[in-house]
Structures are given as structure tokens and as C-alpha cells.
């Protein structure tokens, strides 16, 4: 059994911590900046997903963080009709796992998430001020 399959990665901290807000009107594209920090002692690979890909995107949407390293992300909300679109369940989800110890170049590989590793998840709600 490898260390990656038996060791959980540390916490992924975020600012804001658990919710992202976008303000009306929703006729223009809006952006919000999020800061994430690898609070663990080992390098992680991370990826951001959303259940609302028609409205919500992130740049970057994946990456590699060394221990205690910080990354700024820009979350974008595309214009939409808030009178006809149900946004009540919108969220983004971070997934992260330990990287192979040989990943000194900090190259992200989505295949890591399909290997026998412990994957952690963090959900952040998306709220819209009308």
C-alpha cells in the first residue's frame, strides 16, 4: 500500500470559507476572487468543479499546491435571467489529493483522482443577491 493510498491530505483552506456571493443585476459578467491555501504538510493536486457550468467557471480550475502555499482563483458568473433560472442549489466543489512525491515540477494530472488515493472534498454554496 502506498503512502498516497493510506494518507489523507491536509485541509484546503479558503477565503471566503464556505460561500461565494454574486450581486444583481445579472445582465453582466461578474467575478469574485477566492484564495485557497494548502494547510497540510504535503503537496496536493486540486480541482474545482461546479454543478452550474453554464453560469459558473473558475480560473485556474485546477493546480498543484505545496505545503502552506496560496493560490488566488477568479470565479466568474455569466449573465443569466434570475427570474427563470433556479439557482438555489448552485455550488462549487474543491477536490484534492496528495501528489506523487516525484512531482517536483508541480505538474497537475487529472489521473491522480482515478488512482487508489484518498480524495477530500469541500463544498462552497453560491448565493445571489437580488
JSON list of C-alpha atoms in Angstrom, two decimals:
[
{"chain": "A", "resi": 1, "resn": "UNK", "atom": "CA", "xyz": [0.00, 0.00, 0.00]},
{"chain": "A", "resi": 2, "resn": "UNK", "atom": "CA", "xyz": [1.46, 3.38, -1.00]},
{"chain": "A", "resi": 3, "resn": "UNK", "atom": "CA", "xyz": [1.58, 6.43, 1.22]},
{"chain": "A", "resi": 4, "resn": "UNK", "atom": "CA", "xyz": [-0.84, 8.19, -1.16]},
{"chain": "A", "resi": 5, "resn": "UNK", "atom": "CA", "xyz": [-3.46, 5.45, -0.74]},
{"chain": "A", "resi": 6, "resn": "UNK", "atom": "CA", "xyz": [-3.25, 5.37, 3.05]},
{"chain": "A", "resi": 7, "resn": "UNK", "atom": "CA", "xyz": [-2.63, 9.02, 3.97]},
{"chain": "A", "resi": 8, "resn": "UNK", "atom": "CA", "xyz": [-5.28, 11.72, 3.84]},
{"chain": "A", "resi": 9, "resn": "UNK", "atom": "CA", "xyz": [-4.22, 15.13, 2.57]},
{"chain": "A", "resi": 10, "resn": "UNK", "atom": "CA", "xyz": [-4.42, 18.06, 4.98]},
{"chain": "A", "resi": 11, "resn": "UNK", "atom": "CA", "xyz": [-7.07, 20.76, 4.90]},
{"chain": "A", "resi": 12, "resn": "UNK", "atom": "CA", "xyz": [-7.64, 23.11, 1.98]},
{"chain": "A", "resi": 13, "resn": "UNK", "atom": "CA", "xyz": [-8.50, 26.48, 3.50]},
{"chain": "A", "resi": 14, "resn": "UNK", "atom": "CA", "xyz": [-10.42, 29.11, 1.56]},
{"chain": "A", "resi": 15, "resn": "UNK", "atom": "CA", "xyz": [-11.33, 32.77, 1.85]},
{"chain": "A", "resi": 16, "resn": "UNK", "atom": "CA", "xyz": [-14.25, 33.13, 1.80]},
{"chain": "A", "resi": 17, "resn": "UNK", "atom": "CA", "xyz": [-14.67, 29.99, 3.87]},
{"chain": "A", "resi": 18, "resn": "UNK", "atom": "CA", "xyz": [-17.98, 28.44, 2.79]},
{"chain": "A", "resi": 19, "resn": "UNK", "atom": "CA", "xyz": [-19.99, 30.73, 0.49]},
{"chain": "A", "resi": 20, "resn": "UNK", "atom": "CA", "xyz": [-19.48, 32.85, -2.65]},
{"chain": "A", "resi": 21, "resn": "UNK", "atom": "CA", "xyz": [-21.77, 35.81, -3.31]},
{"chain": "A", "resi": 22, "resn": "UNK", "atom": "CA", "xyz": [-22.73, 37.45, -6.61]},
{"chain": "A", "resi": 23, "resn": "UNK", "atom": "CA", "xyz": [-24.80, 40.66, -6.71]},
{"chain": "A", "resi": 24, "resn": "UNK", "atom": "CA", "xyz": [-27.60, 41.65, -9.07]},
{"chain": "A", "resi": 25, "resn": "UNK", "atom": "CA", "xyz": [-28.17, 42.71, -11.77]},
{"chain": "A", "resi": 26, "resn": "UNK", "atom": "CA", "xyz": [-27.20, 39.52, -13.57]},
{"chain": "A", "resi": 27, "resn": "UNK", "atom": "CA", "xyz": [-27.10, 41.10, -17.02]},
{"chain": "A", "resi": 28, "resn": "UNK", "atom": "CA", "xyz": [-23.31, 41.43, -16.85]},
{"chain": "A", "resi": 29, "resn": "UNK", "atom": "CA", "xyz": [-20.49, 39.02, -16.15]},
{"chain": "A", "resi": 30, "resn": "UNK", "atom": "CA", "xyz": [-19.36, 39.17, -12.50]},
{"chain": "A", "resi": 31, "resn": "UNK", "atom": "CA", "xyz": [-16.15, 37.91, -10.93]},
{"chain": "A", "resi": 32, "resn": "UNK", "atom": "CA", "xyz": [-15.16, 37.07, -7.36]},
{"chain": "A", "resi": 33, "resn": "UNK", "atom": "CA", "xyz": [-11.67, 36.24, -6.14]},
{"chain": "A", "resi": 34, "resn": "UNK", "atom": "CA", "xyz": [-11.11, 33.29, -3.80]},
{"chain": "A", "resi": 35, "resn": "UNK", "atom": "CA", "xyz": [-7.89, 32.46, -2.01]},
{"chain": "A", "resi": 36, "resn": "UNK", "atom": "CA", "xyz": [-7.08, 28.83, -1.26]},
{"chain": "A", "resi": 37, "resn": "UNK", "atom": "CA", "xyz": [-4.26, 27.57, 0.96]},
{"chain": "A", "resi": 38, "resn": "UNK", "atom": "CA", "xyz": [-2.86, 24.06, 1.32]},
{"chain": "A", "resi": 39, "resn": "UNK", "atom": "CA", "xyz": [-2.82, 23.81, 5.12]},
{"chain": "A", "resi": 40, "resn": "UNK", "atom": "CA", "xyz": [-1.30, 20.33, 5.04]},
{"chain": "A", "resi": 41, "resn": "UNK", "atom": "CA", "xyz": [2.31, 19.24, 5.23]},
{"chain": "A", "resi": 42, "resn": "UNK", "atom": "CA", "xyz": [2.49, 17.60, 1.79]},
{"chain": "A", "resi": 43, "resn": "UNK", "atom": "CA", "xyz": [1.95, 18.71, -1.82]},
{"chain": "A", "resi": 44, "resn": "UNK", "atom": "CA", "xyz": [-1.60, 18.35, -3.16]},
{"chain": "A", "resi": 45, "resn": "UNK", "atom": "CA", "xyz": [-3.30, 18.37, -6.54]},
{"chain": "A", "resi": 46, "resn": "UNK", "atom": "CA", "xyz": [-6.64, 20.18, -6.52]},
{"chain": "A", "resi": 47, "resn": "UNK", "atom": "CA", "xyz": [-9.53, 20.67, -8.93]},
{"chain": "A", "resi": 48, "resn": "UNK", "atom": "CA", "xyz": [-12.64, 22.83, -8.80]},
{"chain": "A", "resi": 49, "resn": "UNK", "atom": "CA", "xyz": [-15.99, 21.65, -10.14]},
{"chain": "A", "resi": 50, "resn": "UNK", "atom": "CA", "xyz": [-19.42, 23.26, -10.27]},
{"chain": "A", "resi": 51, "resn": "UNK", "atom": "CA", "xyz": [-22.95, 21.97, -10.67]},
{"chain": "A", "resi": 52, "resn": "UNK", "atom": "CA", "xyz": [-23.76, 25.11, -12.71]},
{"chain": "A", "resi": 53, "resn": "UNK", "atom": "CA", "xyz": [-21.20, 25.08, -15.57]},
{"chain": "A", "resi": 54, "resn": "UNK", "atom": "CA", "xyz": [-23.41, 27.24, -17.82]},
{"chain": "A", "resi": 55, "resn": "UNK", "atom": "CA", "xyz": [-23.10, 30.10, -15.29]},
{"chain": "A", "resi": 56, "resn": "UNK", "atom": "CA", "xyz": [-20.05, 29.45, -13.12]},
{"chain": "A", "resi": 57, "resn": "UNK", "atom": "CA", "xyz": [-16.40, 28.93, -14.10]},
{"chain": "A", "resi": 58, "resn": "UNK", "atom": "CA", "xyz": [-13.01, 29.28, -12.41]},
{"chain": "A", "resi": 59, "resn": "UNK", "atom": "CA", "xyz": [-9.56, 30.34, -13.49]},
{"chain": "A", "resi": 60, "resn": "UNK", "atom": "CA", "xyz": [-7.48, 28.42, -12.75]},
{"chain": "A", "resi": 61, "resn": "UNK", "atom": "CA", "xyz": [-9.76, 25.42, -12.24]},
{"chain": "A", "resi": 62, "resn": "UNK", "atom": "CA", "xyz": [-7.02, 23.02, -11.14]},
{"chain": "A", "resi": 63, "resn": "UNK", "atom": "CA", "xyz": [-3.48, 23.07, -9.91]},
{"chain": "A", "resi": 64, "resn": "UNK", "atom": "CA", "xyz": [-0.80, 21.89, -7.52]},
{"chain": "A", "resi": 65, "resn": "UNK", "atom": "CA", "xyz": [-0.02, 23.46, -4.15]},
{"chain": "A", "resi": 66, "resn": "UNK", "atom": "CA", "xyz": [2.98, 22.82, -1.96]},
{"chain": "A", "resi": 67, "resn": "UNK", "atom": "CA", "xyz": [2.55, 22.80, 1.82]},
{"chain": "A", "resi": 68, "resn": "UNK", "atom": "CA", "xyz": [1.28, 26.21, 3.06]},
{"chain": "A", "resi": 69, "resn": "UNK", "atom": "CA", "xyz": [1.21, 27.58, -0.50]},
{"chain": "A", "resi": 70, "resn": "UNK", "atom": "CA", "xyz": [-1.54, 30.01, -1.55]},
{"chain": "A", "resi": 71, "resn": "UNK", "atom": "CA", "xyz": [-3.40, 30.32, -4.88]},
{"chain": "A", "resi": 72, "resn": "UNK", "atom": "CA", "xyz": [-5.83, 33.04, -6.00]},
{"chain": "A", "resi": 73, "resn": "UNK", "atom": "CA", "xyz": [-8.77, 31.92, -8.17]},
{"chain": "A", "resi": 74, "resn": "UNK", "atom": "CA", "xyz": [-11.20, 34.04, -10.13]},
{"chain": "A", "resi": 75, "resn": "UNK", "atom": "CA", "xyz": [-14.75, 32.68, -10.07]},
{"chain": "A", "resi": 76, "resn": "UNK", "atom": "CA", "xyz": [-16.88, 34.03, -12.92]},
{"chain": "A", "resi": 77, "resn": "UNK", "atom": "CA", "xyz": [-20.67, 34.20, -13.11]},
{"chain": "A", "resi": 78, "resn": "UNK", "atom": "CA", "xyz": [-22.01, 34.57, -16.64]},
{"chain": "A", "resi": 79, "resn": "UNK", "atom": "CA", "xyz": [-25.15, 36.69, -17.27]},
{"chain": "A", "resi": 80, "resn": "UNK", "atom": "CA", "xyz": [-28.44, 34.86, -16.73]},
{"chain": "A", "resi": 81, "resn": "UNK", "atom": "CA", "xyz": [-32.14, 35.55, -16.17]},
{"chain": "A", "resi": 82, "resn": "UNK", "atom": "CA", "xyz": [-32.60, 35.28, -12.41]},
{"chain": "A", "resi": 83, "resn": "UNK", "atom": "CA", "xyz": [-36.39, 35.27, -12.86]},
{"chain": "A", "resi": 84, "resn": "UNK", "atom": "CA", "xyz": [-36.41, 31.97, -14.78]},
{"chain": "A", "resi": 85, "resn": "UNK", "atom": "CA", "xyz": [-33.27, 30.11, -13.66]},
{"chain": "A", "resi": 86, "resn": "UNK", "atom": "CA", "xyz": [-33.29, 28.07, -10.44]},
{"chain": "A", "resi": 87, "resn": "UNK", "atom": "CA", "xyz": [-30.03, 28.86, -8.66]},
{"chain": "A", "resi": 88, "resn": "UNK", "atom": "CA", "xyz": [-30.98, 27.53, -5.22]},
{"chain": "A", "resi": 89, "resn": "UNK", "atom": "CA", "xyz": [-28.59, 24.56, -5.34]},
{"chain": "A", "resi": 90, "resn": "UNK", "atom": "CA", "xyz": [-25.63, 26.25, -7.07]},
{"chain": "A", "resi": 91, "resn": "UNK", "atom": "CA", "xyz": [-22.24, 25.39, -5.59]},
{"chain": "A", "resi": 92, "resn": "UNK", "atom": "CA", "xyz": [-18.59, 24.87, -6.33]},
{"chain": "A", "resi": 93, "resn": "UNK", "atom": "CA", "xyz": [-16.69, 21.86, -5.05]},
{"chain": "A", "resi": 94, "resn": "UNK", "atom": "CA", "xyz": [-12.97, 21.57, -4.43]},
{"chain": "A", "resi": 95, "resn": "UNK", "atom": "CA", "xyz": [-11.42, 18.10, -4.61]},
{"chain": "A", "resi": 96, "resn": "UNK", "atom": "CA", "xyz": [-7.82, 17.46, -3.62]},
{"chain": "A", "resi": 97, "resn": "UNK", "atom": "CA", "xyz": [-5.44, 14.58, -3.06]},
{"chain": "A", "resi": 98, "resn": "UNK", "atom": "CA", "xyz": [-1.77, 14.01, -2.34]},
{"chain": "A", "resi": 99, "resn": "UNK", "atom": "CA", "xyz": [0.51, 14.13, -5.36]},
{"chain": "A", "resi": 100, "resn": "UNK", "atom": "CA", "xyz": [3.25, 11.60, -6.11]},
{"chain": "A", "resi": 101, "resn": "UNK", "atom": "CA", "xyz": [6.47, 12.52, -4.30]},
{"chain": "A", "resi": 102, "resn": "UNK", "atom": "CA", "xyz": [8.19, 12.66, -7.69]},
{"chain": "A", "resi": 103, "resn": "UNK", "atom": "CA", "xyz": [6.08, 15.68, -8.78]},
{"chain": "A", "resi": 104, "resn": "UNK", "atom": "CA", "xyz": [8.78, 18.29, -8.18]},
{"chain": "A", "resi": 105, "resn": "UNK", "atom": "CA", "xyz": [7.80, 20.23, -11.32]},
{"chain": "A", "resi": 106, "resn": "UNK", "atom": "CA", "xyz": [4.27, 20.83, -9.91]},
{"chain": "A", "resi": 107, "resn": "UNK", "atom": "CA", "xyz": [2.53, 19.42, -12.99]},
{"chain": "A", "resi": 108, "resn": "UNK", "atom": "CA", "xyz": [-1.19, 18.67, -12.45]},
{"chain": "A", "resi": 109, "resn": "UNK", "atom": "CA", "xyz": [-2.57, 15.32, -13.62]},
{"chain": "A", "resi": 110, "resn": "UNK", "atom": "CA", "xyz": [-6.30, 14.60, -13.51]},
{"chain": "A", "resi": 111, "resn": "UNK", "atom": "CA", "xyz": [-5.44, 10.88, -13.44]},
{"chain": "A", "resi": 112, "resn": "UNK", "atom": "CA", "xyz": [-4.41, 11.25, -9.78]},
{"chain": "A", "resi": 113, "resn": "UNK", "atom": "CA", "xyz": [-8.10, 11.39, -8.87]},
{"chain": "A", "resi": 114, "resn": "UNK", "atom": "CA", "xyz": [-8.72, 8.00, -10.53]},
{"chain": "A", "resi": 115, "resn": "UNK", "atom": "CA", "xyz": [-5.94, 6.23, -8.64]},
{"chain": "A", "resi": 116, "resn": "UNK", "atom": "CA", "xyz": [-6.16, 4.48, -5.27]},
{"chain": "A", "resi": 117, "resn": "UNK", "atom": "CA", "xyz": [-5.84, 7.66, -3.19]},
{"chain": "A", "resi": 118, "resn": "UNK", "atom": "CA", "xyz": [-7.83, 9.47, -0.53]},
{"chain": "A", "resi": 119, "resn": "UNK", "atom": "CA", "xyz": [-9.73, 12.36, -2.12]},
{"chain": "A", "resi": 120, "resn": "UNK", "atom": "CA", "xyz": [-11.04, 15.14, 0.08]},
{"chain": "A", "resi": 121, "resn": "UNK", "atom": "CA", "xyz": [-13.90, 17.47, -0.87]},
{"chain": "A", "resi": 122, "resn": "UNK", "atom": "CA", "xyz": [-15.09, 20.89, 0.20]},
{"chain": "A", "resi": 123, "resn": "UNK", "atom": "CA", "xyz": [-18.39, 22.39, -0.98]},
{"chain": "A", "resi": 124, "resn": "UNK", "atom": "CA", "xyz": [-19.00, 26.13, -1.17]},
{"chain": "A", "resi": 125, "resn": "UNK", "atom": "CA", "xyz": [-22.52, 27.43, -1.71]},
{"chain": "A", "resi": 126, "resn": "UNK", "atom": "CA", "xyz": [-23.12, 30.13, -4.29]},
{"chain": "A", "resi": 127, "resn": "UNK", "atom": "CA", "xyz": [-25.58, 32.83, -3.29]},
{"chain": "A", "resi": 128, "resn": "UNK", "atom": "CA", "xyz": [-27.09, 35.55, -5.43]},
{"chain": "A", "resi": 129, "resn": "UNK", "atom": "CA", "xyz": [-28.26, 38.91, -4.03]},
{"chain": "A", "resi": 130, "resn": "UNK", "atom": "CA", "xyz": [-31.29, 40.09, -5.97]}
]
